[in-house]
Short mmCIF file of C-alpha atoms in Angstrom, two decimals:
data_model
loop_
_atom_site.label_atom_id
_atom_site.label_comp_id
_atom_site.label_asym_id
_atom_site.label_seq_id
_atom_site.Cartn_x
_atom_site.Cartn_y
_atom_site.Cartn_z
CA MET A 171 41.96 -43.39 29.12
CA LYS A 172 41.91 -39.49 29.95
CA LYS A 173 38.41 -38.74 32.61
CA GLU A 174 36.07 -36.66 31.23
CA ILE A 175 35.66 -33.47 33.93
CA TRP A 176 32.34 -31.32 34.22
CA ASP A 177 31.95 -28.33 36.44
CA ALA A 178 29.64 -28.52 38.77
CA TYR A 179 26.41 -26.33 38.91
CA ASP A 180 23.43 -26.34 40.78
CA LYS A 181 19.84 -26.40 40.37
CA ASN A 182 19.63 -22.90 38.75
CA GLY A 183 22.74 -23.05 36.93
CA ASN A 184 24.91 -21.67 38.52
CA LYS A 185 28.35 -22.93 38.75
CA LEU A 186 29.42 -24.11 42.29
CA GLY A 187 33.39 -23.39 41.59
CA PHE A 188 34.24 -27.03 41.95
CA ASP A 189 34.39 -30.07 39.26
CA LEU A 190 32.93 -33.18 38.52
CA ILE A 191 34.27 -36.42 37.33
CA ARG A 192 32.31 -38.55 34.70
CA GLY A 193 31.57 -42.21 35.97
CA GLU A 194 31.70 -40.76 39.59
CA PRO A 195 28.74 -40.51 41.83
CA ILE A 196 27.48 -37.10 41.99
CA GLN A 197 25.52 -35.33 45.34
CA LYS A 198 21.90 -34.98 45.69
CA GLY A 199 21.47 -30.93 44.19
CA ILE A 200 24.78 -31.01 42.52
CA PHE A 201 24.46 -31.16 38.43
CA HIS A 202 26.46 -30.62 34.75
CA ILE A 203 24.73 -29.64 32.14
CA VAL A 204 24.11 -32.23 29.31
CA VAL A 205 23.15 -30.87 25.44
CA GLU A 206 20.66 -32.28 23.40
CA ILE A 207 20.26 -31.05 19.19
CA TYR A 208 18.10 -32.09 17.06
CA THR A 209 19.46 -31.39 13.55
CA ILE A 210 16.33 -30.91 10.66
CA THR A 211 17.08 -30.55 7.06
CA GLU A 212 15.25 -28.20 5.03
CA ASN A 213 12.40 -30.60 4.49
CA ASN A 214 11.75 -30.52 8.37
CA GLU A 215 13.93 -34.39 8.14
CA VAL A 216 15.27 -35.23 11.95
CA LEU A 217 18.70 -36.41 12.03
CA ILE A 218 19.12 -39.94 14.02
CA THR A 219 21.99 -42.01 14.74
CA GLN A 220 22.17 -45.36 16.29
CA ARG A 221 24.77 -46.15 19.33
CA HIS A 222 27.67 -48.39 18.96
CA PRO A 223 26.82 -51.89 20.41
CA SER A 224 29.59 -51.00 23.48
CA LYS A 225 27.76 -48.03 25.03
CA PRO A 226 24.62 -47.76 27.49
CA TRP A 227 21.79 -48.52 25.34
CA PRO A 228 23.24 -49.98 22.81
CA LEU A 229 21.90 -50.44 19.25
CA LYS A 230 19.60 -47.68 20.38
CA TRP A 231 18.50 -44.69 18.19
CA GLU A 232 18.64 -40.92 19.33
CA ILE A 233 19.24 -37.55 18.45
CA THR A 234 22.64 -36.12 18.46
CA GLY A 235 23.67 -35.21 22.39
CA GLY A 236 26.61 -35.35 25.68
CA SER A 237 27.86 -33.52 28.65
CA ILE A 238 29.66 -30.24 28.55
CA LEU A 239 32.85 -30.16 28.92
CA LYS A 240 34.86 -28.41 32.73
CA GLY A 241 35.03 -24.60 30.92
CA GLU A 242 32.64 -25.22 28.14
CA THR A 243 29.21 -22.93 27.74
CA SER A 244 26.34 -24.84 26.93
CA LYS A 245 26.91 -23.36 23.17
CA GLN A 246 30.39 -24.64 22.91
CA GLY A 247 29.44 -28.04 24.26
CA ALA A 248 26.28 -28.70 21.68
CA ILE A 249 28.95 -27.71 18.46
CA ARG A 250 31.58 -30.28 19.87
CA GLU A 251 29.03 -32.82 20.72
CA LEU A 252 27.81 -32.11 17.14
CA LYS A 253 31.16 -32.15 15.45
CA GLU A 254 32.61 -35.53 17.03
CA GLU A 255 28.86 -37.20 16.21
CA THR A 256 28.48 -36.36 13.21
CA GLY A 257 30.94 -34.38 11.60
CA ILE A 258 28.27 -31.19 10.96
CA GLU A 259 29.67 -27.93 12.24
CA VAL A 260 27.81 -25.42 12.89
CA GLU A 261 28.58 -21.77 14.79
CA GLU A 262 26.60 -20.43 18.16
CA LEU A 263 24.22 -18.42 15.82
CA ASP A 264 22.39 -21.69 14.22
CA LEU A 265 21.81 -22.69 17.06
CA HIS A 266 18.23 -22.37 18.41
CA PHE A 267 17.51 -23.08 22.20
CA ILE A 268 14.67 -24.74 22.36
CA TYR A 269 14.14 -26.00 26.69
CA SER A 270 16.36 -26.26 29.69
CA TYR A 271 15.21 -29.67 32.13
CA ILE A 272 16.37 -30.51 35.26
CA SER A 273 16.43 -34.24 35.96
CA GLU A 274 17.47 -35.19 39.58
CA ASP A 275 17.70 -39.16 39.26
CA VAL A 276 20.41 -38.31 36.66
CA SER A 277 21.79 -35.15 38.09
CA SER A 278 21.62 -33.60 34.72
CA ILE A 279 20.82 -30.26 33.68
CA TYR A 280 20.14 -30.62 29.73
CA HIS A 281 20.08 -27.85 27.40
CA CYS A 282 18.13 -28.83 24.17
CA TYR A 283 18.75 -27.12 20.67
CA ILE A 284 17.68 -27.15 17.28
CA VAL A 285 19.56 -26.83 14.53
CA PHE A 286 19.01 -26.38 10.65
CA ILE A 287 20.83 -28.13 7.71
CA ASN A 288 21.01 -27.73 4.71
CA LYS A 289 20.83 -31.87 3.56
CA LYS A 290 22.66 -32.19 0.09
CA GLU A 291 25.55 -29.88 1.56
CA THR A 292 26.27 -31.92 4.72
CA LYS A 293 28.08 -35.04 5.22
CA ILE A 294 27.39 -37.42 7.52
CA GLN A 295 30.84 -38.89 9.48
CA LEU A 296 30.06 -40.91 12.88
CA GLN A 297 32.27 -41.08 15.26
CA ASP A 298 34.74 -45.01 15.83
CA ASN A 299 32.81 -46.28 19.20
CA GLU A 300 29.86 -43.73 19.50
CA THR A 301 27.75 -43.79 16.61
CA ILE A 302 27.57 -46.44 13.51
CA ALA A 303 24.75 -45.85 11.78
CA TYR A 304 22.21 -42.63 11.06
CA ARG A 305 19.42 -41.99 8.91
CA TYR A 306 17.23 -39.05 8.12
CA LEU A 307 12.97 -39.59 9.00
CA PRO A 308 10.68 -36.70 8.04
CA TYR A 309 8.47 -35.12 11.99
CA LYS A 310 5.72 -37.21 11.78
CA GLU A 311 8.01 -40.36 11.18
CA PHE A 312 10.10 -39.48 13.80
CA LYS A 313 7.50 -38.73 16.22
CA GLN A 314 6.15 -41.80 15.56
CA PHE A 315 9.71 -44.21 15.59
CA ILE A 316 10.96 -42.53 18.85
CA GLN A 317 8.06 -44.87 20.00
CA THR A 318 8.95 -47.30 19.41
CA GLU A 319 11.40 -49.71 21.78
CA ASP A 320 14.16 -49.11 19.01
CA TYR A 321 14.79 -45.35 20.62
CA VAL A 322 16.11 -44.26 23.95
CA ASP A 323 13.69 -44.31 26.44
CA ARG A 324 15.26 -40.71 27.86
CA ILE A 325 14.99 -38.99 25.66
CA LYS A 326 11.64 -39.77 24.17
CA GLU A 327 10.03 -38.59 27.33
CA ARG A 328 11.91 -35.14 27.00
CA PHE A 329 10.58 -34.73 23.61
CA PHE A 330 7.19 -35.69 24.52
CA LYS A 331 7.12 -33.34 27.17
CA CYS A 332 8.36 -30.65 25.10
CA GLU A 333 6.88 -31.76 22.42
CA GLU A 334 5.11 -28.70 21.57
CA LEU A 335 7.94 -26.60 21.47
CA PHE A 336 9.30 -28.41 18.94
CA ASP A 337 5.56 -28.56 16.45
CA VAL A 338 5.71 -24.60 16.84
CA PHE A 339 9.57 -23.98 16.16
CA ILE A 340 9.33 -26.37 13.34
CA HIS A 341 6.14 -24.88 12.07
CA GLN A 342 7.05 -21.79 11.82
CA ARG A 343 10.52 -21.76 9.96
#
């Protein structure tokens, strides 16, 4: 299997000029960028997917996300991850940046986006060995559901640290 290669970044998001390889240890103070995409319908429903049983956090639910690859921008990585995991195709202008979050314990800088879709015009196509199911939850129910054991803890923690940003963004559109 082909190894996933990432650009190395400092804490401020500046490229350091060398590569990181998924699964290999990352030196303290070095980071890679991970994107998270909250897909929201016109009725403020949040798309969540269920993880494949062979992946970490098996059968847990989550929003779309993953590491950007070497040479990709954050937005390019978000577009690729959304297409790979859900079949949804968007453009850079469709992505609304919400926050950046640094996690020293996993050497990651998270870039979070919201994308709005028309549910009736969107066909979900799940990625083999990544996701096994999907569902839409009204925003209020989503906020309750992610507090259960069925949702990936780390994503939940970041959401609640920035919950007010989501509330404002979703209710202002």
